[in-house]
Amino acid sequence: MIEDGDIKVRLLMAGSDSLLVEGFKGKGTVDPMHVHEDHESIVYLLKGRMRLIIDGEEFVAEQGDVWRHPRGVPHFSEALEDCVQLEVKSPPRKTWRAATA
């Protein structure tokens, strides 16, 4: 598990083409605008509300919502409440696999 302040990430499963992580973000946690050049992510929000900006489009995600961060696209998030999310990353970044093992 990776812990960084109010962010915790736990590797649930890693395959040859993807990996699944569970993420916990405390209310007020901001993940600043950034880009992943090496993978895309599909995220399912299990609990909470989150403000997102993906490729310039802003929206508020609530429990049960799903979104995608394509490879190379800028994205940002802010936890409006305590949040729990499941995230699939493909292809699995070797750095994620090693850091969460």
XYZ file of C-alpha atoms in Angstrom:
101
model
C 0.000 0.000 0.000
C 1.174 3.537 -0.801
C 0.247 6.228 1.739
C 0.818 9.926 1.107
C -1.093 12.124 3.539
C -4.793 11.712 2.820
C -4.156 9.449 -0.213
C -3.806 5.676 0.076
C -3.459 3.302 -2.875
C -3.637 -0.484 -2.601
C -2.835 -2.878 -5.443
C -5.663 -5.411 -5.757
C -4.490 -7.353 -8.824
C -1.873 -7.057 -11.572
C -2.102 -8.844 -14.892
C 0.040 -8.746 -18.006
C -2.141 -6.050 -19.689
C -3.725 -4.141 -16.786
C -3.770 -3.629 -13.053
C -6.492 -2.801 -10.538
C -5.936 -0.478 -7.576
C -8.189 0.740 -4.789
C -7.700 4.399 -3.898
C -8.694 6.340 -0.788
C -8.663 10.160 -0.886
C -9.551 12.250 2.136
C -11.865 15.246 1.794
C -9.974 18.230 0.376
C -7.241 16.138 -1.226
C -6.127 17.614 -4.552
C -4.349 15.647 -7.264
C -2.929 18.520 -9.367
C -3.209 18.655 -13.157
C -0.932 16.006 -14.661
C -0.572 13.655 -17.643
C 0.242 9.943 -17.918
C 2.129 9.272 -21.145
C 2.434 5.531 -20.491
C -1.107 4.325 -19.652
C -4.820 5.095 -19.543
C -7.034 4.764 -16.474
C -10.692 3.856 -16.009
C -12.039 4.875 -12.602
C -15.206 3.841 -10.710
C -16.184 5.931 -7.668
C -17.413 3.630 -4.887
C -17.943 6.341 -2.263
C -17.893 10.134 -2.031
C -17.926 13.069 -4.452
C -15.024 14.305 -6.540
C -14.475 17.357 -8.757
C -12.648 16.377 -11.934
C -11.163 18.154 -14.920
C -10.246 15.863 -17.817
C -8.962 17.413 -21.048
C -10.499 20.775 -20.075
C -13.957 19.352 -19.235
C -15.020 19.854 -15.601
C -17.631 17.758 -13.782
C -18.525 16.446 -10.339
C -18.489 12.657 -9.966
C -20.679 10.973 -7.367
C -20.908 7.440 -6.031
C -21.429 5.025 -8.946
C -19.920 7.295 -11.632
C -17.205 6.098 -14.022
C -14.665 8.121 -16.004
C -11.545 7.647 -18.115
C -8.164 9.374 -18.258
C -6.830 8.616 -21.743
C -3.084 8.335 -22.222
C -1.497 11.757 -22.705
C -4.571 13.766 -21.573
C -4.250 16.315 -18.729
C -6.444 15.579 -15.702
C -7.063 16.906 -12.173
C -9.144 15.785 -9.187
C -10.288 17.212 -5.862
C -12.046 15.103 -3.229
C -15.175 17.006 -2.133
C -15.836 14.271 0.448
C -13.844 11.255 1.639
C -13.616 9.068 -1.492
C -12.993 5.424 -2.326
C -12.361 4.475 -5.955
C -11.380 1.492 -8.062
C -8.984 2.240 -10.902
C -7.895 0.064 -13.816
C -4.596 1.076 -15.448
C -3.602 -0.302 -18.820
C -0.962 -1.199 -19.668
C 0.226 -1.784 -16.107
C 3.029 0.636 -15.331
C 5.978 -1.199 -13.889
C 6.475 1.664 -11.402
C 2.907 1.224 -10.059
C 3.304 -2.521 -9.794
C 6.563 -2.229 -7.851
C 5.399 0.631 -5.618
C 2.154 -1.020 -4.555
C 3.405 -4.586 -4.139
